[in-house]
Amino acid sequence: MMSKIRKAFICILVASFACTLTAENGFAQKNTKNPAKKDTTKKKKPLFVVIKPSLIPFRKDSLWGYADTNKRLRVKPQYSEALPLVGGMGRIRKGKKWGFVNKQGRVTIPPRYDRVNDFKGNVAMVESNLKWGFIDKRGKVVVPIKYDFVYDFSEGLAAIGLNGKLGFVNKRGQLVVPTVYDGASSFNEGLAAVGKIVNDQAKMGFVDKRGKLVIGFKYENVYDFNEGLALVYHNGKWGYINKKGVVVIPMQFELAYDFSEGLAKVNKNGKWGFINKKNREVIPYKYDESSHSYGTFKDGIIRVRLNGREGWIDRRGREMVALKYRDANDFSEELAAVNYNGKWGYVNKVGRVRIPLKYDKAQNFSEGLAAVRYRGKWGFVNHRGKVIIPFKYSRVKSFKEGVAEINIGGKKGFIDRKGKQYF
């Protein structure tokens, strides 16, 4: 099962503490001869956005640099490692130290850090001498590099750890929530879960952005707030509270997920069903054990498992994609990879097979392409199932900002959406 707190709950702990744990409006001028009709058509969101990278990591023998999309070198191969640009910045490593280049190929942050993460927004986590902080795109330190641990910013605040305790800083590096907690999650819907050791037992509550404890330490585990409610664990059962800390759905479930699109997937007596926010059973308890990837609704449907087979139902429990697949991935760009009798293909949201089930394995679509494995090698297909990048790679990753990482002949490299190799 477990939700965001499993991923996001940060545990920098004393020895005894254990974690239990993204319309257009206008006016037509009056025209008596040809009156303008009101346009009632809704603009569809594009399935994906084509991103043309400015630079792509280029490998020559064992050294890395960057080339443009015409394979002209912009940064001479000289680094031990170079990674694709994210948010206009690319990570580079020289020896054991990391820095960044910008989209013009200029080294804006020389390799001097022990570890760095990609930029998210205008800041990036960096580590130096076992201490963490944040820098901006000019290399200026915005959160002092003095913390034992830092986590990504969420709603303007980031959890930080110091001397075994956690608190929160803002993007100016100011300590907003003091470092007095034994665990913490990210802020979501204005509140963050925090944990303390109470009588040698982990207890959790919630603080607001001013650091005020708004829900006391009474739960053994909690999830982040979602759709105004938080999933909490007490005395061996799960239930839901509101932002005032009032229990709105009693502790009665063996396992449960966050609310999504007004419903929550919950477990009773080993079977999964769905309730609304009034604790009414909307979809009967009949589904099998769930997993991380399909605990919440998205676009009105959710993946479920019954008698060892998977498919999708809507919010009324109606079967939208037949529960007949051995395995499946979640929908991405309106298609989902499914496995029937050991072969993978793709279906749409009404269950029609859009790409034949003939592949050994299939990944999610990203930026209009999906990686599929055929006869032991990986390539990429588009939404119509046309092979865009031939089957020749031993390993691949999905496209991100116009670039995908591949492995061929035991060596790593990068390709663009046309399959052009940058090595």
Coordinates of C-alpha atoms in Angstrom, one line a residue:
M1 CA 0.0 0.0 0.0
M2 CA 1.5 2.9 1.5
S3 CA 1.0 6.4 0.2
K4 CA 2.9 9.7 0.1
I5 CA 4.1 9.4 3.7
R6 CA 5.9 6.2 2.7
K7 CA 7.7 8.3 0.0
A8 CA 7.8 11.7 1.6
F9 CA 8.0 11.1 5.3
I10 CA 11.5 12.1 6.2
C11 CA 13.0 10.2 9.1
I12 CA 16.1 11.7 10.6
L13 CA 15.8 9.9 13.9
V14 CA 17.2 9.2 17.3
A15 CA 18.2 5.6 17.7
S16 CA 14.9 4.5 19.2
F17 CA 12.6 6.1 16.6
A18 CA 11.6 4.0 13.6
C19 CA 9.6 5.2 10.6
T20 CA 6.2 3.4 10.4
L21 CA 5.7 4.6 8.2
T22 CA 2.5 17.4 -9.0
A23 CA -11.2 29.1 -21.0
E24 CA -10.9 31.4 -23.2
N25 CA -13.4 34.2 -22.9
G26 CA -14.0 36.7 -25.6
F27 CA -16.7 38.9 -27.2
A28 CA -17.7 39.0 -30.8
Q29 CA -18.5 42.3 -32.4
K30 CA -22.1 42.6 -33.4
N31 CA -22.7 41.6 -37.0
T32 CA -26.3 41.8 -38.1
K33 CA -25.6 40.1 -41.4
N34 CA -23.6 37.2 -40.1
P35 CA -24.3 36.9 -36.4
A36 CA -21.5 35.2 -34.6
K37 CA -22.3 31.9 -33.1
K38 CA -21.1 31.1 -29.6
D39 CA -18.2 28.7 -29.7
T40 CA -19.2 25.9 -27.3
T41 CA -16.4 23.5 -28.3
K42 CA -14.0 22.7 -25.5
K43 CA -10.3 22.8 -26.2
K44 CA -8.7 19.5 -25.5
K45 CA -5.5 19.4 -23.5
P46 CA -2.7 18.1 -25.7
L47 CA -1.7 14.5 -25.0
F48 CA 1.9 15.6 -24.7
V49 CA 4.2 18.5 -25.3
V50 CA 7.1 18.2 -27.7
I51 CA 10.2 19.6 -26.1
K52 CA 13.2 20.3 -28.2
P53 CA 16.3 20.2 -26.0
S54 CA 18.9 22.9 -26.4
L55 CA 21.7 20.5 -25.5
I56 CA 22.1 16.8 -25.2
P57 CA 24.8 14.9 -23.3
F58 CA 27.4 13.7 -25.8
R59 CA 29.8 10.8 -25.0
K60 CA 33.2 10.4 -26.7
D61 CA 34.9 7.3 -25.4
S62 CA 34.8 7.7 -21.6
L63 CA 34.4 11.5 -21.5
W64 CA 31.2 13.6 -21.7
G65 CA 30.2 16.9 -23.0
Y66 CA 27.2 18.4 -24.7
A67 CA 26.1 18.7 -28.4
D68 CA 23.2 20.6 -30.0
T69 CA 20.4 18.7 -31.9
N70 CA 22.6 18.8 -35.0
K71 CA 25.3 16.9 -33.1
R72 CA 27.6 19.9 -33.1
L73 CA 29.7 20.0 -30.0
R74 CA 28.9 22.9 -27.7
V75 CA 30.8 21.6 -24.6
K76 CA 33.9 19.6 -25.4
P77 CA 33.9 16.1 -23.8
Q78 CA 35.9 16.6 -20.6
Y79 CA 33.6 15.4 -17.8
S80 CA 33.3 12.1 -16.0
E81 CA 29.6 12.4 -16.4
A82 CA 27.0 14.7 -17.9
L83 CA 23.3 14.5 -17.5
P84 CA 20.3 15.9 -19.5
L85 CA 19.2 19.4 -18.9
V86 CA 16.3 19.8 -16.5
G87 CA 14.8 23.2 -16.1
G88 CA 17.6 24.6 -18.3
M89 CA 20.4 23.2 -16.2
G90 CA 22.5 20.1 -16.7
R91 CA 24.5 18.2 -14.0
I92 CA 28.2 17.6 -14.7
R93 CA 30.7 15.6 -12.8
K94 CA 34.5 16.0 -12.8
G95 CA 36.2 13.3 -10.8
K96 CA 34.1 13.2 -7.6
K97 CA 32.7 16.7 -7.7
W98 CA 29.4 18.0 -9.3
G99 CA 28.4 21.2 -10.9
F100 CA 26.0 22.6 -13.6
V101 CA 26.0 23.9 -17.1
N102 CA 23.2 26.1 -18.5
K103 CA 21.4 25.7 -21.8
Q104 CA 24.0 27.7 -23.6
G105 CA 26.7 25.2 -22.4
R106 CA 28.3 27.7 -20.0
V107 CA 29.5 26.3 -16.7
T108 CA 27.5 28.5 -14.3
I109 CA 28.3 26.4 -11.2
P110 CA 31.7 24.7 -11.3
P111 CA 32.1 21.1 -10.1
R112 CA 32.6 21.6 -6.3
Y113 CA 29.8 19.7 -4.6
D114 CA 29.9 16.1 -3.5
R115 CA 26.3 15.5 -4.7
V116 CA 23.6 17.6 -6.4
N117 CA 20.0 17.0 -7.5
D118 CA 18.3 18.5 -10.5
F119 CA 16.8 22.0 -10.2
K120 CA 13.2 22.1 -9.2
G121 CA 11.9 25.5 -9.8
N122 CA 14.9 27.8 -9.3
V123 CA 16.7 25.8 -6.6
A124 CA 18.6 22.6 -6.3
M125 CA 19.7 20.5 -3.4
V126 CA 23.5 20.2 -3.0
E127 CA 25.8 18.4 -0.6
S128 CA 29.2 19.4 0.6
N129 CA 31.2 17.7 3.4
L130 CA 28.1 15.6 4.4
K131 CA 26.0 18.7 4.8
W132 CA 23.0 19.7 2.6
G133 CA 21.5 23.0 1.5
F134 CA 20.1 24.7 -1.6
I135 CA 21.6 26.9 -4.4
D136 CA 19.9 29.0 -7.1
K137 CA 20.8 28.9 -10.8
R138 CA 23.5 31.5 -10.4
G139 CA 25.2 29.2 -7.8
K140 CA 24.3 31.4 -4.9
V141 CA 23.6 29.6 -1.7
V142 CA 20.0 30.3 -0.7
V143 CA 19.6 27.8 2.1
P144 CA 22.8 27.3 4.1
I145 CA 24.7 24.1 3.5
K146 CA 24.7 23.0 7.1
Y147 CA 21.9 20.5 7.4
D148 CA 22.1 16.8 7.8
F149 CA 19.3 16.3 5.3
V150 CA 17.0 18.4 3.2
Y151 CA 13.8 17.6 1.3
D152 CA 12.2 19.2 -1.8
F153 CA 10.3 22.4 -1.4
S154 CA 6.5 22.1 -1.3
E155 CA 4.2 25.0 -0.9
G156 CA 7.2 27.3 -0.3
L157 CA 8.7 25.3 2.5
A158 CA 11.3 22.5 2.7
A159 CA 11.9 20.1 5.6
I160 CA 15.4 20.1 6.9
G161 CA 17.2 18.0 9.5
L162 CA 19.8 19.1 12.0
N163 CA 21.2 17.1 14.9
G164 CA 18.6 14.4 14.6
K165 CA 15.6 16.8 14.6
L166 CA 13.5 18.2 11.8
G167 CA 12.0 21.6 11.0
F168 CA 11.2 23.7 7.9
V169 CA 12.9 26.6 6.0
N170 CA 11.6 29.0 3.4
K171 CA 13.4 29.8 0.1
R172 CA 15.3 32.6 1.8
G173 CA 16.8 30.1 4.1
Q174 CA 14.9 31.3 7.1
L175 CA 13.9 28.8 9.7
V176 CA 10.1 28.9 9.8
V177 CA 9.3 25.8 11.8
P178 CA 11.9 25.0 14.5
T179 CA 13.9 21.8 14.3
V180 CA 12.2 20.0 17.2
Y181 CA 10.6 17.0 15.4
D182 CA 11.7 13.5 15.0
G183 CA 10.1 13.1 11.6
A184 CA 8.2 15.2 9.0
S185 CA 6.5 15.1 5.6
S186 CA 6.1 17.8 3.0
F187 CA 3.5 20.5 3.2
N188 CA 0.3 19.7 1.4
E189 CA -2.9 21.7 1.5
G190 CA -1.3 24.0 4.0
L191 CA -0.4 21.4 6.6
A192 CA 2.6 19.0 7.1
A193 CA 2.7 15.9 9.2
V194 CA 5.3 15.9 12.0
G195 CA 6.4 13.2 14.4
K196 CA 7.7 13.0 17.9
I197 CA 8.8 10.2 20.3
V198 CA 6.2 10.1 23.1
N199 CA 6.8 7.5 25.8
D200 CA 9.2 5.6 23.5
Q201 CA 6.5 5.5 20.8
A202 CA 6.3 7.4 17.6
K203 CA 3.3 9.7 17.5
M204 CA 2.3 12.1 14.7
G205 CA 0.3 15.3 14.2
F206 CA 0.2 18.3 11.9
V207 CA 1.7 21.8 11.9
D208 CA 0.7 24.8 9.8
K209 CA 3.1 27.1 7.9
R210 CA 3.7 29.3 10.9
G211 CA 4.8 26.2 12.8
K212 CA 1.8 26.0 15.0
L213 CA 0.8 22.5 16.0
V214 CA -2.9 22.3 14.9
I215 CA -3.4 18.6 15.3
G216 CA -1.8 17.0 18.3
F217 CA 0.4 14.0 18.6
K218 CA -2.1 11.2 18.8
Y219 CA -1.6 9.0 15.7
E220 CA 0.8 6.2 15.0
N221 CA 0.9 7.0 11.3
V222 CA -0.6 9.6 9.0
Y223 CA -0.8 10.5 5.4
D224 CA -0.8 14.0 3.9
F225 CA -4.0 15.9 3.6
N226 CA -5.8 15.4 0.3
E227 CA -9.1 16.8 -0.7
G228 CA -9.5 18.2 2.8
L229 CA -9.0 14.9 4.7
A230 CA -6.0 13.0 6.0
L231 CA -5.8 9.3 6.5
V232 CA -4.7 8.4 10.0
Y233 CA -3.8 5.2 11.9
H234 CA -4.7 4.6 15.5
N235 CA -5.1 1.4 17.6
G236 CA -4.5 -0.8 14.6
K237 CA -7.1 0.7 12.3
W238 CA -7.2 3.5 9.7
G239 CA -9.7 6.4 9.4
Y240 CA -9.9 10.0 8.3
I241 CA -9.7 13.4 10.0
N242 CA -10.4 17.0 8.8
K243 CA -8.1 19.9 9.1
K244 CA -9.5 20.7 12.6
G245 CA -8.5 17.3 13.7
V246 CA -12.0 16.0 13.9
V247 CA -12.5 12.3 13.1
V248 CA -15.0 12.3 10.2
I249 CA -14.6 8.7 9.3
P250 CA -13.9 6.4 12.3
M251 CA -10.9 4.2 12.5
Q252 CA -12.3 1.0 11.0
F253 CA -10.2 0.0 8.0
E254 CA -7.3 -2.5 7.8
L255 CA -5.7 -0.5 5.0
A256 CA -6.7 2.6 3.0
Y257 CA -5.7 5.2 0.5
D258 CA -6.1 9.0 0.2
F259 CA -9.4 10.4 -1.2
S260 CA -9.3 11.2 -4.9
E261 CA -12.1 12.6 -7.0
G262 CA -14.4 12.2 -3.9
L263 CA -13.8 8.5 -3.2
A264 CA -11.3 6.5 -1.2
K265 CA -10.2 2.9 -1.7
V266 CA -10.4 1.1 1.6
N267 CA -9.9 -2.5 2.9
K268 CA -12.2 -4.5 5.1
N269 CA -11.7 -8.2 5.9
G270 CA -9.1 -8.5 3.2
K271 CA -11.2 -7.0 0.4
W272 CA -11.1 -3.6 -1.2
G273 CA -14.0 -1.3 -1.9
F274 CA -14.7 2.4 -2.1
I275 CA -16.4 4.9 0.2
N276 CA -17.4 8.6 -0.2
K277 CA -16.7 11.4 2.3
K278 CA -19.8 10.5 4.2
N279 CA -18.4 7.0 4.8
R280 CA -21.0 5.5 2.5
E281 CA -20.1 2.4 0.6
V282 CA -20.2 3.4 -3.1
I283 CA -18.4 0.4 -4.7
P284 CA -18.7 -3.0 -2.8
Y285 CA -15.8 -4.6 -1.0
K286 CA -14.8 -7.3 -3.5
Y287 CA -11.5 -6.4 -5.0
D288 CA -8.2 -8.1 -4.3
E289 CA -5.0 -6.8 -2.7
S290 CA -3.9 -3.5 -4.2
S291 CA -0.5 -1.8 -4.7
H292 CA 1.1 1.6 -4.8
S293 CA 0.3 2.4 -8.4
Y294 CA -3.5 2.2 -8.4
G295 CA -4.8 3.4 -5.2
T296 CA -6.4 6.6 -6.4
F297 CA -8.8 7.7 -9.2
K298 CA -7.5 9.7 -12.2
D299 CA -9.8 11.2 -14.8
G300 CA -12.8 9.2 -13.4
I301 CA -11.3 5.7 -13.5
I302 CA -9.1 3.5 -11.4
R303 CA -7.2 0.2 -11.9
V304 CA -8.4 -2.7 -9.8
R305 CA -7.6 -6.4 -9.4
L306 CA -10.1 -9.2 -9.1
N307 CA -9.3 -13.0 -9.1
G308 CA -5.8 -12.3 -10.2
R309 CA -6.7 -10.1 -13.2
E310 CA -6.6 -6.4 -13.7
G311 CA -8.8 -3.8 -15.4
W312 CA -10.4 -0.4 -14.8
I313 CA -13.7 0.7 -13.3
D314 CA -15.3 4.1 -13.1
R315 CA -16.6 6.0 -10.0
R316 CA -19.9 4.0 -10.1
G317 CA -18.0 0.7 -10.2
R318 CA -18.8 0.1 -13.9
E319 CA -16.2 -1.9 -15.7
M320 CA -14.6 0.3 -18.3
V321 CA -11.7 -1.9 -19.3
A322 CA -12.3 -5.6 -18.9
L323 CA -10.7 -7.2 -15.8
K324 CA -8.8 -9.8 -17.8
Y325 CA -5.1 -8.7 -17.8
R326 CA -2.4 -10.4 -15.9
D327 CA -0.6 -7.1 -15.3
A328 CA -1.1 -3.5 -16.3
N329 CA 0.4 0.0 -15.9
D330 CA -1.5 3.2 -15.2
F331 CA -2.7 5.3 -18.1
S332 CA -0.3 7.7 -19.6
E333 CA -1.2 10.0 -22.5
E334 CA -4.6 8.2 -22.7
L335 CA -3.1 4.7 -23.2
A336 CA -2.2 2.0 -20.7
A337 CA 0.2 -0.9 -21.1
V338 CA -1.4 -4.3 -20.4
N339 CA -0.2 -7.9 -20.3
Y340 CA -2.4 -10.7 -21.6
N341 CA -0.9 -14.2 -21.6
G342 CA 2.6 -12.9 -21.3
K343 CA 2.5 -10.3 -24.2
W344 CA 2.2 -6.6 -23.7
G345 CA 0.3 -3.9 -25.8
Y346 CA -1.8 -0.8 -25.1
V347 CA -5.5 -0.2 -24.6
N348 CA -7.5 3.0 -24.4
K349 CA -9.9 4.1 -21.7
V350 CA -12.8 2.1 -23.1
G351 CA -10.8 -1.1 -23.4
R352 CA -10.0 -1.0 -27.1
V353 CA -6.6 -2.4 -28.1
R354 CA -4.8 0.4 -29.8
I355 CA -1.3 -1.2 -30.0
P356 CA -1.2 -5.0 -30.5
L357 CA -0.3 -7.2 -27.6
K358 CA 3.0 -8.6 -29.0
Y359 CA 5.8 -7.1 -26.9
D360 CA 7.9 -8.8 -24.2
K361 CA 7.5 -5.7 -22.0
A362 CA 6.1 -2.1 -22.2
Q363 CA 6.7 1.1 -20.4
N364 CA 4.4 4.2 -20.0
F365 CA 4.1 6.8 -22.7
S366 CA 6.1 10.0 -22.2
E367 CA 6.4 12.9 -24.7
G368 CA 4.6 10.9 -27.3
L369 CA 6.7 7.8 -27.2
A370 CA 6.8 4.5 -25.2
A371 CA 9.6 2.1 -24.7
V372 CA 8.8 -1.5 -25.7
R373 CA 10.9 -4.6 -25.7
Y374 CA 10.7 -7.0 -28.6
R375 CA 12.8 -10.2 -28.9
G376 CA 15.0 -9.1 -26.1
K377 CA 15.8 -5.5 -27.3
W378 CA 14.2 -2.2 -26.6
G379 CA 12.9 0.4 -29.0
F380 CA 10.2 3.1 -29.0
V381 CA 6.7 3.3 -30.6
N382 CA 4.3 6.2 -31.0
H383 CA 0.6 6.3 -30.1
R384 CA -0.3 4.4 -33.4
G385 CA 2.1 1.6 -32.6
K386 CA 4.5 2.7 -35.3
V387 CA 8.1 1.9 -34.5
I388 CA 10.0 5.2 -34.3
I389 CA 13.2 4.1 -32.8
P390 CA 14.4 0.5 -33.7
F391 CA 14.8 -2.4 -31.3
K392 CA 18.5 -2.4 -30.5
Y393 CA 19.0 -1.3 -26.9
S394 CA 19.6 -3.5 -23.9
R395 CA 18.1 -0.9 -21.5
V396 CA 16.2 2.3 -21.9
K397 CA 14.5 5.0 -19.8
S398 CA 11.5 7.1 -20.8
F399 CA 11.9 10.4 -22.6
K400 CA 12.2 13.5 -20.5
E401 CA 12.5 17.0 -21.9
G402 CA 13.2 15.5 -25.4
V403 CA 16.0 13.1 -24.3
A404 CA 16.1 9.4 -23.3
E405 CA 18.9 7.5 -21.7
I406 CA 19.8 4.2 -23.4
N407 CA 22.4 1.4 -23.0
I408 CA 24.0 -0.4 -25.9
G409 CA 27.0 -2.6 -25.8
G410 CA 27.3 -2.2 -22.1
K411 CA 27.7 1.6 -22.4
K412 CA 25.3 4.4 -21.5
G413 CA 24.3 7.1 -24.0
F414 CA 21.5 9.4 -25.0
I415 CA 19.1 9.7 -27.9
D416 CA 16.6 12.3 -29.1
R417 CA 13.0 11.6 -30.2
K418 CA 14.1 10.8 -33.7
G419 CA 16.5 8.2 -32.4
K420 CA 19.6 10.1 -33.2
Q421 CA 22.5 8.9 -31.0
Y422 CA 24.7 11.3 -29.1
F423 CA 27.9 9.1 -28.9

